[in-house]
């Protein structure tokens, strides 16, 4: 769409800000949904119910990867694809608004009116009162999303450029364009399989969360370490083996599905336990801060690739950023082993 709205060469100045707006919007969407579920669920249901989100995400991911297979060159049809996504979002949000029920906040009688800056001041006070354990969890999430963001933003590029050695530029040969198309198709196929694995593993994770009392940090860390292994294999071992590339891509979903369930479930449970003890909690705010970690990790990934491209070829830059992503998963997995559990982690 930006290429049609602006002259040739200037499209990036509209596309990049619109991508950031879209990214922020998606992250904001998650917060009220997760907070609403947290309000409705009992203490022992908090972590499992956050895992339900991952199940719905896997369905959405399958649809998204299937859309990528409609066109041989999806990047040339982004306007059409985004319009399809736009209509799907309208339908889903409309259903949510019809079905969801919540109790509106009612200000107590005689309570003093807040100033215009009151909400901002309250947020600052709440953040200052959060525990070190929560900020440590947020730091782990930033590293996780450096890895997740790399796969999400550069996965297709890695398939087309590194695995298949394709190119879709005007100067590319027909052979390079054909290779690019094969890379896009392999990426879409891998994405569909990836979504299926995400759904199956999410259901298994949900069962483990419901029927066992296994410490969540020891459940989270293996997912992150597995992601580190397959991401580093993608960097060093795949080469031009398309089937191996798909395997690495498929199992790179494990950190993402775990980070969408376990950390949010921990925060929801911490706050529910604290609320039952009569403490003041800020579940929605903490969910929002965890969502901010998504953007932080993605931006670090983007800036890192940009830095690599100043001195390396695209293929070498992609290899380098995947090495960074694998190392980030390993750091996050190590950090996850030191996460704390319990309501004492809600506030200092």
Coordinates of C-alpha atoms in Angstrom, one line a residue:
X1 CA 0.0 0.0 0.0
X2 CA 2.8 2.4 0.8
X3 CA 4.4 1.9 -2.6
X4 CA 1.1 3.0 -4.2
X5 CA 0.7 6.0 -1.9
X6 CA 4.2 7.4 -2.2
X7 CA 6.8 7.8 -5.0
X8 CA 9.3 5.1 -5.7
X9 CA 12.0 4.9 -3.0
X10 CA 9.9 6.8 -0.4
X11 CA 7.6 4.0 0.5
X12 CA 9.7 2.9 3.5
X13 CA 8.9 6.2 5.3
X14 CA 5.2 5.2 5.4
X15 CA 5.7 1.4 5.7
X16 CA 8.0 1.5 8.7
X17 CA 5.8 3.7 11.0
X18 CA 2.7 1.8 10.0
X19 CA 4.5 -1.5 10.9
X20 CA 5.3 0.0 14.3
X21 CA 1.7 1.1 14.8
X22 CA 0.5 -2.4 13.8
X23 CA 3.0 -4.0 16.2
X24 CA 2.0 -1.8 19.1
X25 CA -1.7 -2.3 18.4
X26 CA -1.3 -6.1 18.5
X27 CA 0.6 -5.9 21.8
X28 CA -2.1 -3.6 23.3
X29 CA -4.8 -6.0 22.2
X30 CA -3.4 -8.7 24.4
X31 CA -3.6 -6.8 27.6
X32 CA -7.4 -6.4 28.1
X33 CA -8.0 -10.0 27.0
X34 CA -5.5 -11.4 29.4
X35 CA -6.6 -9.2 32.3
X36 CA -10.2 -10.1 31.7
X37 CA -9.4 -13.8 31.8
X38 CA -7.4 -13.2 34.9
X39 CA -10.3 -11.5 36.6
X40 CA -12.7 -14.4 35.8
X41 CA -10.4 -17.3 36.6
X42 CA -9.7 -18.8 40.0
X43 CA -6.2 -18.9 41.4
X44 CA -5.4 -22.4 40.3
X45 CA -6.8 -21.7 36.8
X46 CA -4.5 -18.7 36.1
X47 CA -1.6 -20.4 34.4
X48 CA -3.7 -22.9 32.4
X49 CA -6.1 -20.2 31.2
X50 CA -3.1 -18.2 29.8
X51 CA -2.1 -21.3 28.0
X52 CA -5.5 -21.3 26.2
X53 CA -4.3 -18.1 24.5
X54 CA -1.6 -20.0 22.9
X55 CA -4.1 -22.5 21.5
X56 CA -6.1 -19.7 19.8
X57 CA -2.8 -18.1 18.6
X58 CA -1.8 -21.4 16.9
X59 CA -5.1 -21.4 14.9
X60 CA -4.5 -17.8 13.9
X61 CA -0.9 -18.6 12.9
X62 CA -2.1 -21.4 10.6
X63 CA -4.5 -19.1 8.9
X64 CA -1.8 -16.5 8.5
X65 CA 0.7 -18.9 7.0
X66 CA -2.0 -20.3 4.7
X67 CA -2.6 -16.7 3.4
X68 CA 1.1 -16.5 2.5
X69 CA 0.6 -19.3 0.0
X70 CA -2.1 -17.6 -1.9
X71 CA 0.4 -15.7 -4.0
X72 CA 3.7 -16.8 -5.4
X73 CA 5.3 -13.5 -4.3
X74 CA 3.3 -12.3 -1.2
X75 CA 5.4 -9.2 -0.9
X76 CA 3.9 -7.9 -4.1
X77 CA 0.4 -8.4 -2.8
X78 CA 0.7 -6.9 0.7
X79 CA -2.3 -4.6 0.3
X80 CA -4.6 -7.5 -0.6
X81 CA -3.3 -9.7 2.2
X82 CA -3.6 -6.9 4.8
X83 CA -7.2 -6.2 3.8
X84 CA -8.0 -9.9 4.4
X85 CA -6.4 -9.7 7.8
X86 CA -8.2 -6.4 8.5
X87 CA -11.6 -8.0 7.8
X88 CA -10.7 -11.1 10.0
X89 CA -9.8 -8.8 12.9
X90 CA -13.0 -6.8 12.6
X91 CA -15.0 -10.0 12.8
X92 CA -13.1 -11.4 15.8
X93 CA -13.2 -8.2 17.7
X94 CA -16.9 -7.9 17.0
X95 CA -17.6 -11.4 18.3
X96 CA -15.5 -10.5 21.4
X97 CA -17.5 -7.4 22.1
X98 CA -20.8 -9.3 21.8
X99 CA -19.8 -12.2 24.0
X100 CA -17.5 -10.8 26.7
X101 CA -19.1 -9.6 29.9
X102 CA -17.3 -7.6 32.6
X103 CA -18.2 -5.5 35.6
X104 CA -17.6 -1.8 34.9
X105 CA -15.5 0.1 37.5
X106 CA -17.6 2.4 39.7
X107 CA -15.9 5.1 41.6
X108 CA -16.7 4.9 45.4
X109 CA -19.1 7.6 46.7
X110 CA -17.2 10.6 48.1
X111 CA -13.9 9.6 46.4
X112 CA -11.8 12.6 45.4
X113 CA -11.6 13.3 41.7
X114 CA -8.4 12.5 39.9
X115 CA -6.4 15.2 38.0
X116 CA -5.7 14.8 34.3
X117 CA -2.3 13.4 35.2
X118 CA -3.7 11.1 37.9
X119 CA -3.6 7.9 35.8
X120 CA 0.0 8.5 34.8
X121 CA 1.0 9.2 38.4
X122 CA -0.7 6.0 39.5
X123 CA 1.1 4.0 36.9
X124 CA 4.5 5.4 38.0
X125 CA 3.6 4.6 41.6
X126 CA 2.6 1.1 40.7
X127 CA 5.8 0.5 38.7
X128 CA 7.9 1.7 41.6
X129 CA 6.2 -0.7 43.9
X130 CA 6.8 -3.8 41.7
X131 CA 9.2 -6.4 42.9
X132 CA 12.6 -7.2 41.6
X133 CA 11.3 -10.7 40.7
X134 CA 8.8 -9.2 38.2
X135 CA 11.5 -7.0 36.6
X136 CA 13.7 -10.0 36.3
X137 CA 10.9 -11.9 34.6
X138 CA 10.5 -8.9 32.2
X139 CA 14.2 -9.0 31.4
X140 CA 13.9 -12.7 30.5
X141 CA 11.0 -11.9 28.3
X142 CA 13.1 -9.3 26.4
X143 CA 15.7 -11.9 25.6
X144 CA 13.0 -14.4 24.6
X145 CA 11.5 -11.9 22.2
X146 CA 14.8 -11.0 20.6
X147 CA 14.8 -14.6 19.4
X148 CA 11.0 -14.7 18.6
X149 CA 11.2 -11.4 16.8
X150 CA 14.1 -12.6 14.6
X151 CA 12.2 -15.7 13.4
X152 CA 9.0 -13.7 13.0
X153 CA 10.5 -10.8 11.0
X154 CA 13.3 -12.5 9.1
X155 CA 12.2 -16.2 8.9
X156 CA 10.9 -15.8 5.3
X157 CA 14.0 -13.8 4.3
X158 CA 16.2 -16.5 5.7
X159 CA 14.4 -19.2 3.6
X160 CA 14.5 -17.2 0.4
X161 CA 18.0 -15.7 0.6
X162 CA 20.1 -18.2 2.7
X163 CA 18.4 -21.5 2.1
X164 CA 17.2 -21.2 -1.5
X165 CA 19.6 -18.4 -2.6
X166 CA 16.6 -16.6 -4.2
X167 CA 16.0 -13.0 -5.2
X168 CA 12.9 -11.1 -6.3
X169 CA 14.5 -7.8 -7.3
X170 CA 14.2 -6.4 -10.8
X171 CA 17.8 -7.2 -11.5
X172 CA 17.4 -10.9 -10.5
X173 CA 17.6 -13.7 -13.0
X174 CA 14.7 -15.9 -13.7
X175 CA 16.4 -18.7 -11.9
X176 CA 16.8 -16.5 -8.8
X177 CA 13.2 -15.5 -8.9
X178 CA 12.1 -19.1 -9.2
X179 CA 14.3 -19.9 -6.2
X180 CA 12.7 -17.1 -4.3
X181 CA 9.2 -18.4 -5.0
X182 CA 10.3 -21.9 -3.8
X183 CA 11.6 -20.3 -0.6
X184 CA 8.3 -18.5 0.0
X185 CA 6.4 -21.7 -0.5
X186 CA 8.7 -23.7 1.8
X187 CA 8.3 -21.0 4.4
X188 CA 4.5 -21.2 4.1
X189 CA 4.5 -25.0 4.3
X190 CA 6.8 -24.8 7.4
X191 CA 4.5 -22.3 8.9
X192 CA 1.5 -24.5 8.5
X193 CA 3.4 -27.4 10.1
X194 CA 4.7 -25.1 12.8
X195 CA 1.2 -24.0 13.7
X196 CA 0.1 -27.6 14.0
X197 CA 3.0 -28.4 16.3
X198 CA 2.2 -25.3 18.3
X199 CA -1.4 -26.5 18.7
X200 CA -0.4 -30.0 19.8
X201 CA 2.3 -28.9 22.2
X202 CA 0.0 -26.2 23.6
X203 CA -2.6 -28.8 24.4
X204 CA 0.1 -30.9 26.0
X205 CA 1.3 -27.9 28.0
X206 CA -2.2 -27.1 29.1
X207 CA -2.6 -30.7 30.4
X208 CA 0.7 -30.5 32.3
X209 CA -0.3 -27.2 33.9
X210 CA -3.7 -28.5 34.9
X211 CA -2.8 -32.0 36.2
X212 CA 0.7 -31.5 37.7
X213 CA 2.3 -29.1 40.2
X214 CA 5.6 -29.1 38.3
X215 CA 7.6 -25.8 39.0
X216 CA 6.8 -23.4 36.2
X217 CA 10.4 -22.2 35.9
X218 CA 11.7 -25.8 35.2
X219 CA 8.9 -26.1 32.6
X220 CA 9.7 -22.8 30.9
X221 CA 13.5 -23.2 30.6
X222 CA 13.6 -26.4 28.5
X223 CA 11.3 -24.7 25.9
X224 CA 13.8 -21.8 25.7
X225 CA 16.9 -24.1 25.5
X226 CA 15.2 -26.1 22.7
X227 CA 14.6 -22.9 20.8
X228 CA 18.3 -22.0 21.2
X229 CA 19.4 -25.3 19.8
X230 CA 17.3 -25.2 16.7
X231 CA 18.1 -21.5 16.1
X232 CA 21.8 -22.1 16.3
X233 CA 21.4 -25.2 14.0
X234 CA 19.6 -22.9 11.5
X235 CA 22.7 -20.6 11.7
X236 CA 25.5 -23.2 11.4
X237 CA 24.1 -26.5 10.0
X238 CA 21.2 -26.0 7.7
X239 CA 23.0 -24.6 4.6
X240 CA 20.7 -25.2 1.6
X241 CA 18.9 -28.2 3.1
X242 CA 15.3 -27.1 2.8
X243 CA 13.8 -30.0 4.8
X244 CA 16.2 -29.4 7.6
X245 CA 15.4 -25.6 7.5
X246 CA 11.7 -26.4 7.9
X247 CA 12.5 -28.6 10.9
X248 CA 14.4 -25.8 12.6
X249 CA 11.7 -23.4 11.7
X250 CA 8.9 -25.6 13.1
X251 CA 10.6 -26.3 16.5
X252 CA 11.6 -22.6 16.9
X253 CA 8.0 -22.1 17.9
X254 CA 8.5 -23.7 21.3
X255 CA 9.9 -20.6 23.0
X256 CA 7.1 -18.4 21.7
X257 CA 4.3 -20.7 22.8
X258 CA 5.8 -21.1 26.2
X259 CA 6.4 -17.3 26.7
X260 CA 2.8 -16.6 25.8
X261 CA 1.6 -18.9 28.5
X262 CA 3.9 -19.4 31.5
X263 CA 5.1 -15.8 32.3
X264 CA 1.6 -14.3 31.9
X265 CA 0.1 -17.2 34.0
X266 CA 2.7 -16.6 36.7
X267 CA 1.9 -12.9 36.8
X268 CA -1.9 -13.6 36.9
X269 CA -1.4 -16.1 39.7
X270 CA 0.9 -13.8 41.7
X271 CA -1.7 -11.1 41.6
X272 CA -4.7 -13.4 42.3
X273 CA -2.9 -14.7 45.4
X274 CA -2.0 -11.2 46.5
X275 CA -5.6 -10.0 46.0
X276 CA -6.9 -12.9 48.1
X277 CA -4.4 -11.7 50.8
X278 CA -5.8 -8.2 50.7
X279 CA -2.9 -6.6 48.9
X280 CA -3.3 -4.0 46.2
X281 CA -2.5 -5.5 42.7
X282 CA -2.1 -4.1 39.2
X283 CA -2.6 -7.1 36.9
X284 CA -3.4 -5.2 33.7
X285 CA -0.4 -3.0 34.2
X286 CA 2.0 -5.9 34.7
X287 CA 0.5 -7.7 31.6
X288 CA 1.1 -4.4 29.6
X289 CA 4.7 -4.3 30.8
X290 CA 5.3 -7.9 29.7
X291 CA 3.8 -7.0 26.3
X292 CA 6.3 -4.1 26.1
X293 CA 9.1 -6.7 26.3
X294 CA 7.8 -8.0 22.9
X295 CA 8.5 -4.6 21.3
X296 CA 11.9 -4.2 23.0
X297 CA 13.1 -7.6 21.8
X298 CA 11.9 -7.0 18.2
X299 CA 13.5 -3.6 18.0
X300 CA 16.8 -4.9 19.3
X301 CA 16.6 -7.6 16.6
X302 CA 15.8 -5.0 13.9
X303 CA 18.6 -2.6 15.0
X304 CA 21.1 -5.5 15.2
X305 CA 20.4 -6.7 11.6
X306 CA 20.7 -3.1 10.4
X307 CA 24.0 -2.8 12.0
X308 CA 25.3 -6.1 10.6
X309 CA 24.2 -5.0 7.1
X310 CA 26.5 -2.0 7.2
X311 CA 29.5 -4.3 6.8
X312 CA 28.1 -7.8 5.7
X313 CA 26.1 -9.2 2.9
X314 CA 22.4 -9.9 3.5
X315 CA 23.0 -13.6 3.8
X316 CA 25.8 -13.2 6.3
X317 CA 23.8 -10.6 8.2
X318 CA 20.9 -13.0 8.5
X319 CA 23.3 -15.7 9.7
X320 CA 24.7 -13.3 12.3
X321 CA 21.3 -12.2 13.6
X322 CA 20.2 -15.9 14.0
X323 CA 23.3 -16.6 16.0
X324 CA 22.4 -13.6 18.3
X325 CA 18.8 -15.0 18.5
X326 CA 20.1 -18.4 19.5
X327 CA 22.3 -16.9 22.2
X328 CA 19.4 -14.8 23.5
X329 CA 17.3 -17.9 23.9
X330 CA 20.1 -19.6 25.8
X331 CA 20.5 -16.5 28.1
X332 CA 16.7 -16.4 28.6
X333 CA 16.6 -20.2 29.4
X334 CA 19.3 -19.7 32.0
X335 CA 17.5 -16.8 33.5
X336 CA 14.2 -18.8 33.6
X337 CA 15.8 -21.3 36.0
X338 CA 16.1 -18.5 38.6
X339 CA 12.5 -17.2 38.4
X340 CA 10.6 -17.0 41.7
X341 CA 7.0 -18.1 42.3
X342 CA 4.5 -17.0 44.9
X343 CA 2.5 -13.9 45.8
X344 CA 5.5 -12.4 47.6
X345 CA 6.9 -11.5 44.1
X346 CA 4.1 -9.1 43.3
X347 CA 5.4 -6.1 45.4
X348 CA 8.5 -5.1 47.2

